[in-house]
């Protein structure tokens, strides 16, 4: 969902960095072969992730929700030469697709895939992170924050995707809508937690930047 008028959105995209050829190919192949291709970050948000990562120049990145690997490659563009990106996805069927593109990207040796439920994998990761991208199941967002906050380096950044949830965060919530309920809780938590400084950006479906103090 775009929160700005289509014409203005086109102008924004046309005046931003272009999507690299390999990511265009990944994008196309995801739409041809994989279920729910709209989950992929896409060209504009991908460039936003890339430039944020380049500004931070992280040694260690954690991504929760790999899908077909699009955002992982965007984030890896900012990695330090000896840095590593750990990315987690519960869907084992995506592993080979991800690996093919990670190797083609030139970051293959720096990207480590973890297959399984992120809530059980994160506690076993022993490094500290400079950049975390949360983009998996929405009901677990508050849990992911609790699991990563003590694994962040000071000055590290947590990016959270889909925090506006197609605008549902300002509508009346259905009693069985656990994703919107969790995001409402999560957005308040990020805004109020004294360990971080947070700005919610209305980019695509909502992207929050939280800097760890
Ligand atoms: C929105 S997609 C990620 C898109 C990807 N970050 C990108 O921008 O290209 C969400 C992914 O989270 C994964 N996922 C859902 N629940 C999960 C869980 N509990 N642990 C790990 N991954 C999970 C799904 O399998 C799916 O591939």
PDB file of C-alpha atoms and ligand atoms in Angstrom:
ATOM      1  CA  UNK A   1       0.000   0.000   0.000  1.00  0.00           C
ATOM      2  CA  UNK A   2       1.206   3.527  -0.857  1.00  0.00           C
ATOM      3  CA  UNK A   3       0.248   6.326   1.494  1.00  0.00           C
ATOM      4  CA  UNK A   4       1.079   9.111  -0.956  1.00  0.00           C
ATOM      5  CA  UNK A   5      -0.701   9.801  -4.288  1.00  0.00           C
ATOM      6  CA  UNK A   6       0.458   7.564  -7.137  1.00  0.00           C
ATOM      7  CA  UNK A   7       1.871  10.409  -9.245  1.00  0.00           C
ATOM      8  CA  UNK A   8       3.948  11.706  -6.354  1.00  0.00           C
ATOM      9  CA  UNK A   9       5.068   8.169  -5.560  1.00  0.00           C
ATOM     10  CA  UNK A  10       6.249   7.732  -9.154  1.00  0.00           C
ATOM     11  CA  UNK A  11       8.182  11.005  -8.879  1.00  0.00           C
ATOM     12  CA  UNK A  12       9.810   9.819  -5.629  1.00  0.00           C
ATOM     13  CA  UNK A  13      10.826   6.509  -7.198  1.00  0.00           C
ATOM     14  CA  UNK A  14      12.111   8.199 -10.366  1.00  0.00           C
ATOM     15  CA  UNK A  15      14.350  10.444  -8.295  1.00  0.00           C
ATOM     16  CA  UNK A  16      15.826   7.671  -6.174  1.00  0.00           C
ATOM     17  CA  UNK A  17      18.559   5.167  -6.902  1.00  0.00           C
ATOM     18  CA  UNK A  18      17.572   2.534  -9.481  1.00  0.00           C
ATOM     19  CA  UNK A  19      17.093  -1.118  -8.557  1.00  0.00           C
ATOM     20  CA  UNK A  20      20.259  -3.100  -9.383  1.00  0.00           C
ATOM     21  CA  UNK A  21      19.948  -5.646 -12.233  1.00  0.00           C
ATOM     22  CA  UNK A  22      20.342  -8.718  -9.957  1.00  0.00           C
ATOM     23  CA  UNK A  23      17.550  -7.525  -7.660  1.00  0.00           C
ATOM     24  CA  UNK A  24      15.299  -6.907 -10.697  1.00  0.00           C
ATOM     25  CA  UNK A  25      15.921 -10.545 -11.648  1.00  0.00           C
ATOM     26  CA  UNK A  26      15.213 -11.759  -8.071  1.00  0.00           C
ATOM     27  CA  UNK A  27      12.044  -9.649  -8.012  1.00  0.00           C
ATOM     28  CA  UNK A  28      10.847 -11.131 -11.354  1.00  0.00           C
ATOM     29  CA  UNK A  29      11.643 -14.734 -10.382  1.00  0.00           C
ATOM     30  CA  UNK A  30       9.856 -14.314  -7.043  1.00  0.00           C
ATOM     31  CA  UNK A  31       6.714 -13.113  -8.861  1.00  0.00           C
ATOM     32  CA  UNK A  32       6.955 -16.011 -11.351  1.00  0.00           C
ATOM     33  CA  UNK A  33       7.620 -18.883  -8.938  1.00  0.00           C
ATOM     34  CA  UNK A  34       6.921 -18.090  -5.269  1.00  0.00           C
ATOM     35  CA  UNK A  35       3.663 -17.744  -3.330  1.00  0.00           C
ATOM     36  CA  UNK A  36       2.745 -14.318  -1.904  1.00  0.00           C
ATOM     37  CA  UNK A  37       5.313 -12.277  -3.906  1.00  0.00           C
ATOM     38  CA  UNK A  38       3.962  -9.024  -2.464  1.00  0.00           C
ATOM     39  CA  UNK A  39       5.881  -9.864   0.719  1.00  0.00           C
ATOM     40  CA  UNK A  40       9.121  -8.868  -1.034  1.00  0.00           C
ATOM     41  CA  UNK A  41      10.399  -5.419  -0.019  1.00  0.00           C
ATOM     42  CA  UNK A  42      10.505  -4.070  -3.588  1.00  0.00           C
ATOM     43  CA  UNK A  43      12.691  -1.602  -5.457  1.00  0.00           C
ATOM     44  CA  UNK A  44      12.130   1.628  -3.527  1.00  0.00           C
ATOM     45  CA  UNK A  45      12.106   0.191  -0.008  1.00  0.00           C
ATOM     46  CA  UNK A  46      15.079  -1.954  -0.979  1.00  0.00           C
ATOM     47  CA  UNK A  47      17.046   1.173  -1.874  1.00  0.00           C
ATOM     48  CA  UNK A  48      16.000   2.727   1.471  1.00  0.00           C
ATOM     49  CA  UNK A  49      17.303  -0.347   3.329  1.00  0.00           C
ATOM     50  CA  UNK A  50      20.508  -0.286   1.315  1.00  0.00           C
ATOM     51  CA  UNK A  51      21.303   3.357   1.995  1.00  0.00           C
ATOM     52  CA  UNK A  52      20.504   3.052   5.716  1.00  0.00           C
ATOM     53  CA  UNK A  53      22.840   0.058   5.920  1.00  0.00           C
ATOM     54  CA  UNK A  54      25.575   1.938   4.039  1.00  0.00           C
ATOM     55  CA  UNK A  55      25.232   4.885   6.438  1.00  0.00           C
ATOM     56  CA  UNK A  56      25.593   2.561   9.448  1.00  0.00           C
ATOM     57  CA  UNK A  57      28.265   0.345   7.828  1.00  0.00           C
ATOM     58  CA  UNK A  58      27.434  -2.515  10.258  1.00  0.00           C
ATOM     59  CA  UNK A  59      29.683  -5.369  11.268  1.00  0.00           C
ATOM     60  CA  UNK A  60      26.779  -7.650  12.182  1.00  0.00           C
ATOM     61  CA  UNK A  61      23.246  -7.552  10.777  1.00  0.00           C
ATOM     62  CA  UNK A  62      20.266  -9.666  11.820  1.00  0.00           C
ATOM     63  CA  UNK A  63      17.230 -10.050   9.584  1.00  0.00           C
ATOM     64  CA  UNK A  64      14.049 -11.705  10.847  1.00  0.00           C
ATOM     65  CA  UNK A  65      12.047 -12.843   7.794  1.00  0.00           C
ATOM     66  CA  UNK A  66      14.237 -13.659   4.751  1.00  0.00           C
ATOM     67  CA  UNK A  67      11.532 -14.694   2.266  1.00  0.00           C
ATOM     68  CA  UNK A  68      13.346 -14.825  -1.123  1.00  0.00           C
ATOM     69  CA  UNK A  69      16.367 -12.847   0.061  1.00  0.00           C
ATOM     70  CA  UNK A  70      15.655  -9.464  -1.507  1.00  0.00           C
ATOM     71  CA  UNK A  71      16.009  -7.299   1.614  1.00  0.00           C
ATOM     72  CA  UNK A  72      18.951  -9.390   2.881  1.00  0.00           C
ATOM     73  CA  UNK A  73      20.955  -8.474  -0.229  1.00  0.00           C
ATOM     74  CA  UNK A  74      19.958  -4.791   0.093  1.00  0.00           C
ATOM     75  CA  UNK A  75      21.128  -4.763   3.736  1.00  0.00           C
ATOM     76  CA  UNK A  76      24.326  -6.669   2.912  1.00  0.00           C
ATOM     77  CA  UNK A  77      25.327  -3.819   0.564  1.00  0.00           C
ATOM     78  CA  UNK A  78      26.300  -1.790   3.644  1.00  0.00           C
ATOM     79  CA  UNK A  79      28.211  -4.550   5.499  1.00  0.00           C
ATOM     80  CA  UNK A  80      31.802  -4.066   6.553  1.00  0.00           C
ATOM     81  CA  UNK A  81      34.231  -6.184   4.506  1.00  0.00           C
ATOM     82  CA  UNK A  82      34.597  -8.726   7.329  1.00  0.00           C
ATOM     83  CA  UNK A  83      30.974  -8.335   8.458  1.00  0.00           C
ATOM     84  CA  UNK A  84      28.183 -10.919   8.557  1.00  0.00           C
ATOM     85  CA  UNK A  85      24.453 -10.939   7.992  1.00  0.00           C
ATOM     86  CA  UNK A  86      22.315 -13.543   9.771  1.00  0.00           C
ATOM     87  CA  UNK A  87      18.887 -14.035   8.286  1.00  0.00           C
ATOM     88  CA  UNK A  88      16.098 -16.244   9.643  1.00  0.00           C
ATOM     89  CA  UNK A  89      13.062 -17.749   7.939  1.00  0.00           C
ATOM     90  CA  UNK A  90      10.684 -20.473   9.038  1.00  0.00           C
ATOM     91  CA  UNK A  91       9.974 -21.612   5.457  1.00  0.00           C
ATOM     92  CA  UNK A  92      12.587 -24.208   4.489  1.00  0.00           C
ATOM     93  CA  UNK A  93      11.314 -24.343   0.883  1.00  0.00           C
ATOM     94  CA  UNK A  94      12.866 -20.914   0.226  1.00  0.00           C
ATOM     95  CA  UNK A  95      16.399 -21.887   1.267  1.00  0.00           C
ATOM     96  CA  UNK A  96      17.775 -22.877  -2.175  1.00  0.00           C
ATOM     97  CA  UNK A  97      16.200 -19.877  -3.902  1.00  0.00           C
ATOM     98  CA  UNK A  98      17.767 -17.545  -1.318  1.00  0.00           C
ATOM     99  CA  UNK A  99      21.178 -19.212  -1.593  1.00  0.00           C
ATOM    100  CA  UNK A 100      21.249 -18.925  -5.387  1.00  0.00           C
ATOM    101  CA  UNK A 101      20.786 -15.147  -5.188  1.00  0.00           C
ATOM    102  CA  UNK A 102      23.063 -14.675  -2.159  1.00  0.00           C
ATOM    103  CA  UNK A 103      25.895 -16.326  -4.125  1.00  0.00           C
ATOM    104  CA  UNK A 104      25.150 -14.282  -7.257  1.00  0.00           C
ATOM    105  CA  UNK A 105      25.161 -11.079  -5.168  1.00  0.00           C
ATOM    106  CA  UNK A 106      28.798 -11.428  -4.143  1.00  0.00           C
ATOM    107  CA  UNK A 107      27.813 -11.469  -0.441  1.00  0.00           C
ATOM    108  CA  UNK A 108      27.282 -15.252  -0.367  1.00  0.00           C
ATOM    109  CA  UNK A 109      30.028 -15.963   2.141  1.00  0.00           C
ATOM    110  CA  UNK A 110      28.885 -13.177   4.472  1.00  0.00           C
ATOM    111  CA  UNK A 111      25.211 -14.195   4.559  1.00  0.00           C
ATOM    112  CA  UNK A 112      24.257 -16.964   6.992  1.00  0.00           C
ATOM    113  CA  UNK A 113      20.829 -18.557   6.584  1.00  0.00           C
ATOM    114  CA  UNK A 114      18.945 -19.889   9.602  1.00  0.00           C
ATOM    115  CA  UNK A 115      15.880 -22.008   8.939  1.00  0.00           C
ATOM    116  CA  UNK A 116      13.276 -22.251  11.697  1.00  0.00           C
ATOM    117  CA  UNK A 117      11.171 -20.230  14.089  1.00  0.00           C
ATOM    118  CA  UNK A 118      12.954 -16.960  14.860  1.00  0.00           C
ATOM    119  CA  UNK A 119      11.728 -17.018  18.473  1.00  0.00           C
ATOM    120  CA  UNK A 120      13.813 -20.148  19.097  1.00  0.00           C
ATOM    121  CA  UNK A 121      16.778 -19.239  16.860  1.00  0.00           C
ATOM    122  CA  UNK A 122      17.480 -15.701  18.148  1.00  0.00           C
ATOM    123  CA  UNK A 123      18.296 -16.770  21.758  1.00  0.00           C
ATOM    124  CA  UNK A 124      21.050 -19.011  20.320  1.00  0.00           C
ATOM    125  CA  UNK A 125      22.780 -16.222  18.364  1.00  0.00           C
ATOM    126  CA  UNK A 126      25.770 -15.133  20.390  1.00  0.00           C
ATOM    127  CA  UNK A 127      26.954 -12.000  18.574  1.00  0.00           C
ATOM    128  CA  UNK A 128      25.867  -8.388  19.099  1.00  0.00           C
ATOM    129  CA  UNK A 129      24.201  -6.543  16.228  1.00  0.00           C
ATOM    130  CA  UNK A 130      24.582  -3.067  14.711  1.00  0.00           C
ATOM    131  CA  UNK A 131      21.513  -3.385  12.510  1.00  0.00           C
ATOM    132  CA  UNK A 132      18.371  -5.521  12.816  1.00  0.00           C
ATOM    133  CA  UNK A 133      15.523  -5.709  10.301  1.00  0.00           C
ATOM    134  CA  UNK A 134      12.256  -7.131  11.663  1.00  0.00           C
ATOM    135  CA  UNK A 135      10.013  -8.301   8.811  1.00  0.00           C
ATOM    136  CA  UNK A 136       8.366 -11.591   9.818  1.00  0.00           C
ATOM    137  CA  UNK A 137       5.054 -12.585  11.478  1.00  0.00           C
ATOM    138  CA  UNK A 138       3.458  -9.502  13.024  1.00  0.00           C
ATOM    139  CA  UNK A 139       2.057 -11.141  16.216  1.00  0.00           C
ATOM    140  CA  UNK A 140       5.653 -11.861  17.282  1.00  0.00           C
ATOM    141  CA  UNK A 141       7.008  -8.319  16.795  1.00  0.00           C
ATOM    142  CA  UNK A 142       6.931  -7.458  20.545  1.00  0.00           C
ATOM    143  CA  UNK A 143       8.654 -10.794  21.305  1.00  0.00           C
ATOM    144  CA  UNK A 144      11.329 -10.121  18.664  1.00  0.00           C
ATOM    145  CA  UNK A 145      12.036  -6.754  20.244  1.00  0.00           C
ATOM    146  CA  UNK A 146      12.413  -8.354  23.695  1.00  0.00           C
ATOM    147  CA  UNK A 147      14.743 -11.001  22.258  1.00  0.00           C
ATOM    148  CA  UNK A 148      17.037  -8.588  20.393  1.00  0.00           C
ATOM    149  CA  UNK A 149      17.219  -5.484  22.556  1.00  0.00           C
ATOM    150  CA  UNK A 150      19.987  -6.907  24.773  1.00  0.00           C
ATOM    151  CA  UNK A 151      21.864  -8.151  21.706  1.00  0.00           C
ATOM    152  CA  UNK A 152      22.198  -4.643  20.236  1.00  0.00           C
ATOM    153  CA  UNK A 153      25.397  -2.603  20.281  1.00  0.00           C
ATOM    154  CA  UNK A 154      25.025   0.927  21.586  1.00  0.00           C
ATOM    155  CA  UNK A 155      24.128   3.159  18.621  1.00  0.00           C
ATOM    156  CA  UNK A 156      22.715   0.133  16.790  1.00  0.00           C
ATOM    157  CA  UNK A 157      19.562   0.452  14.728  1.00  0.00           C
ATOM    158  CA  UNK A 158      16.387  -1.648  14.658  1.00  0.00           C
ATOM    159  CA  UNK A 159      14.258  -1.323  11.518  1.00  0.00           C
ATOM    160  CA  UNK A 160      10.680  -2.596  11.736  1.00  0.00           C
ATOM    161  CA  UNK A 161       8.585  -3.119   8.603  1.00  0.00           C
ATOM    162  CA  UNK A 162       4.816  -2.961   8.009  1.00  0.00           C
ATOM    163  CA  UNK A 163       4.160  -0.940  11.147  1.00  0.00           C
ATOM    164  CA  UNK A 164       1.229   0.913   9.527  1.00  0.00           C
ATOM    165  CA  UNK A 165      -0.288  -2.389   8.331  1.00  0.00           C
ATOM    166  CA  UNK A 166      -2.180  -0.864   5.363  1.00  0.00           C
ATOM    167  CA  UNK A 167      -3.542   1.833   7.684  1.00  0.00           C
ATOM    168  CA  UNK A 168      -5.285  -0.658   9.985  1.00  0.00           C
ATOM    169  CA  UNK A 169      -3.458   0.824  12.986  1.00  0.00           C
ATOM    170  CA  UNK A 170      -5.845   3.795  12.961  1.00  0.00           C
ATOM    171  CA  UNK A 171      -9.036   1.833  12.234  1.00  0.00           C
ATOM    172  CA  UNK A 172     -11.371  -0.067  14.529  1.00  0.00           C
ATOM    173  CA  UNK A 173      -9.732  -3.437  15.209  1.00  0.00           C
ATOM    174  CA  UNK A 174     -11.610  -6.732  14.718  1.00  0.00           C
ATOM    175  CA  UNK A 175     -11.480  -8.848  17.882  1.00  0.00           C
ATOM    176  CA  UNK A 176      -9.734 -11.706  16.022  1.00  0.00           C
ATOM    177  CA  UNK A 177      -7.188  -9.490  14.218  1.00  0.00           C
ATOM    178  CA  UNK A 178      -4.087 -10.494  16.180  1.00  0.00           C
ATOM    179  CA  UNK A 179      -1.639  -8.867  13.757  1.00  0.00           C
ATOM    180  CA  UNK A 180      -3.093  -5.359  14.098  1.00  0.00           C
ATOM    181  CA  UNK A 181      -3.392  -5.773  17.878  1.00  0.00           C
ATOM    182  CA  UNK A 182       0.267  -6.804  18.109  1.00  0.00           C
ATOM    183  CA  UNK A 183       1.402  -3.903  15.907  1.00  0.00           C
ATOM    184  CA  UNK A 184      -0.532  -1.403  18.032  1.00  0.00           C
ATOM    185  CA  UNK A 185       1.213  -2.769  21.112  1.00  0.00           C
ATOM    186  CA  UNK A 186       4.552  -2.793  19.281  1.00  0.00           C
ATOM    187  CA  UNK A 187       4.337   0.772  17.967  1.00  0.00           C
ATOM    188  CA  UNK A 188       3.545   2.072  21.474  1.00  0.00           C
ATOM    189  CA  UNK A 189       6.380  -0.002  22.938  1.00  0.00           C
ATOM    190  CA  UNK A 190       8.885   1.444  20.433  1.00  0.00           C
ATOM    191  CA  UNK A 191       7.705   5.005  21.004  1.00  0.00           C
ATOM    192  CA  UNK A 192       7.922   4.714  24.799  1.00  0.00           C
ATOM    193  CA  UNK A 193      10.881   2.416  25.566  1.00  0.00           C
ATOM    194  CA  UNK A 194      13.618   4.570  27.161  1.00  0.00           C
ATOM    195  CA  UNK A 195      16.398   2.351  25.752  1.00  0.00           C
ATOM    196  CA  UNK A 196      15.750   3.531  22.182  1.00  0.00           C
ATOM    197  CA  UNK A 197      15.010   6.653  20.125  1.00  0.00           C
ATOM    198  CA  UNK A 198      12.304   6.015  17.539  1.00  0.00           C
ATOM    199  CA  UNK A 199      10.963   7.660  14.409  1.00  0.00           C
ATOM    200  CA  UNK A 200       8.147   6.035  12.415  1.00  0.00           C
ATOM    201  CA  UNK A 201       8.503   6.787   8.695  1.00  0.00           C
ATOM    202  CA  UNK A 202       5.461   6.567   6.360  1.00  0.00           C
ATOM    203  CA  UNK A 203       7.520   4.721   3.742  1.00  0.00           C
ATOM    204  CA  UNK A 204       5.535   2.051   1.893  1.00  0.00           C
ATOM    205  CA  UNK A 205       3.646   0.071   4.609  1.00  0.00           C
ATOM    206  CA  UNK A 206       5.415   1.980   7.411  1.00  0.00           C
ATOM    207  CA  UNK A 207       9.050   1.552   8.432  1.00  0.00           C
ATOM    208  CA  UNK A 208      10.217   2.432  11.943  1.00  0.00           C
ATOM    209  CA  UNK A 209      13.809   3.374  12.735  1.00  0.00           C
ATOM    210  CA  UNK A 210      14.818   2.853  16.373  1.00  0.00           C
ATOM    211  CA  UNK A 211      18.309   3.781  17.546  1.00  0.00           C
ATOM    212  CA  UNK A 212      19.617   2.061  20.637  1.00  0.00           C
ATOM    213  CA  UNK A 213      20.964   4.574  23.170  1.00  0.00           C
TER     214      UNK A 213
HETATM  215  C1  LIG B   1       7.320 -10.265   4.607  1.00  0.00           C
HETATM  216  S1  LIG B   1       8.235 -11.720   4.372  1.00  0.00           S
HETATM  217  C2  LIG B   1       9.899 -11.141   4.437  1.00  0.00           C
HETATM  218  C3  LIG B   1      10.257 -10.337   3.224  1.00  0.00           C
HETATM  219  C4  LIG B   1      11.735 -10.021   3.094  1.00  0.00           C
HETATM  220  N1  LIG B   1      12.262  -9.423   4.315  1.00  0.00           N
HETATM  221  C5  LIG B   1      11.926  -9.050   1.943  1.00  0.00           C
HETATM  222  O1  LIG B   1      11.751  -7.847   2.167  1.00  0.00           O
HETATM  223  O2  LIG B   1      12.172  -9.483   0.810  1.00  0.00           O
HETATM  224  C6  LIG B   1       8.036 -12.527   5.918  1.00  0.00           C
HETATM  225  C7  LIG B   1       8.795 -13.837   6.054  1.00  0.00           C
HETATM  226  O3  LIG B   1       8.775 -14.186   7.458  1.00  0.00           O
HETATM  227  C8  LIG B   1       8.759 -15.589   7.555  1.00  0.00           C
HETATM  228  N2  LIG B   1       8.265 -15.957   8.909  1.00  0.00           N
HETATM  229  C9  LIG B   1       6.993 -15.920   9.368  1.00  0.00           C
HETATM  230  N3  LIG B   1       6.955 -16.308  10.651  1.00  0.00           N
HETATM  231  C10 LIG B   1       8.227 -16.586  11.022  1.00  0.00           C
HETATM  232  C11 LIG B   1       8.840 -17.046  12.220  1.00  0.00           C
HETATM  233  N4  LIG B   1       8.117 -17.291  13.331  1.00  0.00           N
HETATM  234  N5  LIG B   1      10.178 -17.220  12.234  1.00  0.00           N
HETATM  235  C12 LIG B   1      10.921 -16.970  11.131  1.00  0.00           C
HETATM  236  N6  LIG B   1      10.390 -16.545   9.950  1.00  0.00           N
HETATM  237  C13 LIG B   1       9.072 -16.357   9.900  1.00  0.00           C
HETATM  238  C14 LIG B   1       7.862 -16.039   6.409  1.00  0.00           C
HETATM  239  O4  LIG B   1       8.136 -17.379   6.059  1.00  0.00           O
HETATM  240  C15 LIG B   1       8.201 -15.022   5.309  1.00  0.00           C
HETATM  241  O5  LIG B   1       9.140 -15.551   4.395  1.00  0.00           O
END
